[in-house]
Amino acid sequence: MTRTLVVPAAELSERFSRSSGPGGQGVNTADSRVELSFDLAASPSVPGWLRARMLGRLEKRLVDGVLTVAASEHRAQLQNRLAARERLARLLRDAAAAPPPVRRPTKPTKGSKERRISEKKRRAQTKQGRRGSGWD
């Protein structure tokens, strides 16, 4: 999944079912839809510190610690299997990414304050110039 995290295929479980959508006559007989599941909470291949981060970020997608991804956009089961694996890898990669650096709060510079005020004054003069003296 990442340079440091590799999920063995033995920890993945696939389930196949009939897919909706295109498929012609074979749509009612071929089990081309793929559900790929990965038990993140019990996985021995994910280090504890990383597991905590990933569980926190994926908490809305998990059911009892298991992450499930479905793919049914292709007619062929093999293509759906590849699509599901890519989707799972992308989810895990995003969840394992390091958090962004903390933003240090800064104050606006003196020049930026002056530019803002002068622009406000210029805008006010423009609007004042549009005002008529009423109904003459």
CSV table of C-alpha atoms in Angstrom, one decimal:
chain,number,residue,atom,x,y,z
A,1,MET,CA,0.0,0.0,0.0
A,2,THR,CA,2.8,2.4,0.9
A,3,ARG,CA,6.6,2.1,1.0
A,4,THR,CA,6.5,0.9,4.6
A,5,LEU,CA,3.1,-0.8,4.7
A,6,VAL,CA,2.4,-3.9,2.7
A,7,VAL,CA,-0.9,-5.8,3.3
A,8,PRO,CA,-0.5,-9.5,2.5
A,9,ALA,CA,-3.2,-11.0,0.2
A,10,ALA,CA,-4.0,-13.5,2.9
A,11,GLU,CA,-5.5,-10.7,5.0
A,12,LEU,CA,-7.9,-9.6,2.3
A,13,SER,CA,-11.2,-11.4,1.7
A,14,GLU,CA,-13.2,-11.1,-1.5
A,15,ARG,CA,-16.9,-11.7,-2.0
A,16,PHE,CA,-18.6,-11.9,-5.4
A,17,SER,CA,-22.2,-11.1,-6.3
A,18,ARG,CA,-24.2,-10.2,-9.3
A,19,SER,CA,-23.6,-6.7,-10.6
A,20,SER,CA,-26.2,-4.2,-11.8
A,21,GLY,CA,-25.5,-2.3,-15.0
A,22,PRO,CA,-24.1,-3.3,-18.4
A,23,GLY,CA,-23.4,-7.0,-19.1
A,24,GLY,CA,-25.9,-8.1,-21.8
A,25,GLN,CA,-27.2,-11.6,-21.3
A,26,GLY,CA,-24.5,-12.5,-18.8
A,27,VAL,CA,-25.6,-9.8,-16.3
A,28,ASN,CA,-28.0,-12.3,-14.6
A,29,THR,CA,-25.5,-15.1,-14.4
A,30,ALA,CA,-22.0,-13.7,-13.9
A,31,ASP,CA,-20.9,-12.7,-10.4
A,32,SER,CA,-18.8,-9.8,-11.5
A,33,ARG,CA,-19.3,-7.4,-8.5
A,34,VAL,CA,-16.5,-7.6,-6.0
A,35,GLU,CA,-16.5,-6.7,-2.3
A,36,LEU,CA,-13.0,-6.5,-0.9
A,37,SER,CA,-12.7,-6.6,2.9
A,38,PHE,CA,-9.7,-5.9,5.1
A,39,ASP,CA,-9.8,-6.3,8.9
A,40,LEU,CA,-7.8,-3.2,9.9
A,41,ALA,CA,-8.4,-3.5,13.6
A,42,ALA,CA,-7.0,-7.0,13.8
A,43,SER,CA,-4.3,-6.8,11.1
A,44,PRO,CA,-0.9,-7.9,12.3
A,45,SER,CA,0.8,-6.3,9.3
A,46,VAL,CA,-0.1,-2.7,10.5
A,47,PRO,CA,2.0,-1.3,13.3
A,48,GLY,CA,0.1,-0.1,16.4
A,49,TRP,CA,0.8,3.6,16.1
A,50,LEU,CA,-0.3,3.6,12.4
A,51,ARG,CA,-3.3,1.4,13.1
A,52,ALA,CA,-4.6,4.1,15.6
A,53,ARG,CA,-4.2,6.8,13.1
A,54,MET,CA,-5.9,4.8,10.3
A,55,LEU,CA,-8.8,3.7,12.6
A,56,GLY,CA,-9.4,7.3,13.5
A,57,ARG,CA,-9.4,8.6,10.0
A,58,LEU,CA,-11.5,5.7,8.6
A,59,GLU,CA,-13.9,5.4,11.5
A,60,LYS,CA,-17.0,6.3,9.4
A,61,ARG,CA,-16.2,3.6,6.8
A,62,LEU,CA,-15.4,0.8,9.2
A,63,VAL,CA,-17.9,-1.8,10.5
A,64,ASP,CA,-16.4,-3.6,13.5
A,65,GLY,CA,-12.9,-2.6,12.4
A,66,VAL,CA,-13.4,-4.0,8.9
A,67,LEU,CA,-12.9,-1.8,5.8
A,68,THR,CA,-15.0,-2.9,2.8
A,69,VAL,CA,-14.7,-1.7,-0.7
A,70,ALA,CA,-17.1,-2.6,-3.6
A,71,ALA,CA,-16.4,-2.4,-7.3
A,72,SER,CA,-18.9,-3.1,-10.0
A,73,GLU,CA,-18.1,-0.6,-12.8
A,74,HIS,CA,-16.6,-3.2,-15.2
A,75,ARG,CA,-18.3,-6.2,-16.8
A,76,ALA,CA,-15.4,-8.5,-16.1
A,77,GLN,CA,-14.8,-9.8,-12.6
A,78,LEU,CA,-11.0,-9.6,-12.9
A,79,GLN,CA,-11.2,-5.9,-13.8
A,80,ASN,CA,-13.5,-5.3,-10.8
A,81,ARG,CA,-11.1,-7.1,-8.5
A,82,LEU,CA,-8.2,-4.9,-9.7
A,83,ALA,CA,-10.4,-1.8,-9.3
A,84,ALA,CA,-11.4,-2.8,-5.7
A,85,ARG,CA,-7.7,-3.4,-4.8
A,86,GLU,CA,-6.7,0.0,-6.2
A,87,ARG,CA,-9.5,1.7,-4.3
A,88,LEU,CA,-8.6,-0.1,-1.0
A,89,ALA,CA,-4.9,0.8,-1.5
A,90,ARG,CA,-5.8,4.5,-2.1
A,91,LEU,CA,-8.0,4.6,1.0
A,92,LEU,CA,-5.3,3.0,3.2
A,93,ARG,CA,-2.6,5.2,1.7
A,94,ASP,CA,-4.6,8.3,2.4
A,95,ALA,CA,-5.4,7.2,6.0
A,96,ALA,CA,-1.8,6.4,6.7
A,97,ALA,CA,-0.4,9.7,5.4
A,98,ALA,CA,1.3,11.9,7.9
A,99,PRO,CA,-0.8,14.8,9.2
A,100,PRO,CA,-0.2,18.2,7.7
A,101,PRO,CA,2.1,20.5,9.6
A,102,VAL,CA,0.4,22.7,12.2
A,103,ARG,CA,-0.2,26.2,10.9
A,104,ARG,CA,1.5,28.9,13.0
A,105,PRO,CA,-0.9,31.8,13.4
A,106,THR,CA,0.5,35.0,12.0
A,107,LYS,CA,-0.6,38.6,12.1
A,108,PRO,CA,-1.2,40.7,8.9
A,109,THR,CA,1.7,42.9,8.0
A,110,LYS,CA,1.5,46.7,8.3
A,111,GLY,CA,1.6,47.0,4.5
A,112,SER,CA,-1.3,44.6,3.9
A,113,LYS,CA,-3.4,46.5,6.5
A,114,GLU,CA,-2.7,49.8,4.7
A,115,ARG,CA,-3.5,48.3,1.3
A,116,ARG,CA,-6.8,46.9,2.6
A,117,ILE,CA,-7.8,50.3,4.2
A,118,SER,CA,-6.8,52.3,1.1
A,119,GLU,CA,-8.8,49.9,-1.2
A,120,LYS,CA,-11.8,50.3,1.1
A,121,LYS,CA,-11.5,54.1,0.9
A,122,ARG,CA,-11.2,54.0,-2.9
A,123,ARG,CA,-14.2,51.8,-3.2
A,124,ALA,CA,-16.2,54.1,-0.9
A,125,GLN,CA,-15.3,57.1,-3.0
A,126,THR,CA,-16.4,55.3,-6.2
A,127,LYS,CA,-19.8,54.5,-4.7
A,128,GLN,CA,-20.2,58.0,-3.3
A,129,GLY,CA,-19.5,59.4,-6.8
A,130,ARG,CA,-22.4,57.3,-8.1
A,131,ARG,CA,-24.9,58.8,-5.7
A,132,GLY,CA,-27.0,61.5,-7.1
A,133,SER,CA,-28.4,64.4,-5.2
A,134,GLY,CA,-31.8,62.8,-5.3
A,135,TRP,CA,-34.7,63.8,-7.6
A,136,ASP,CA,-33.9,67.2,-9.1
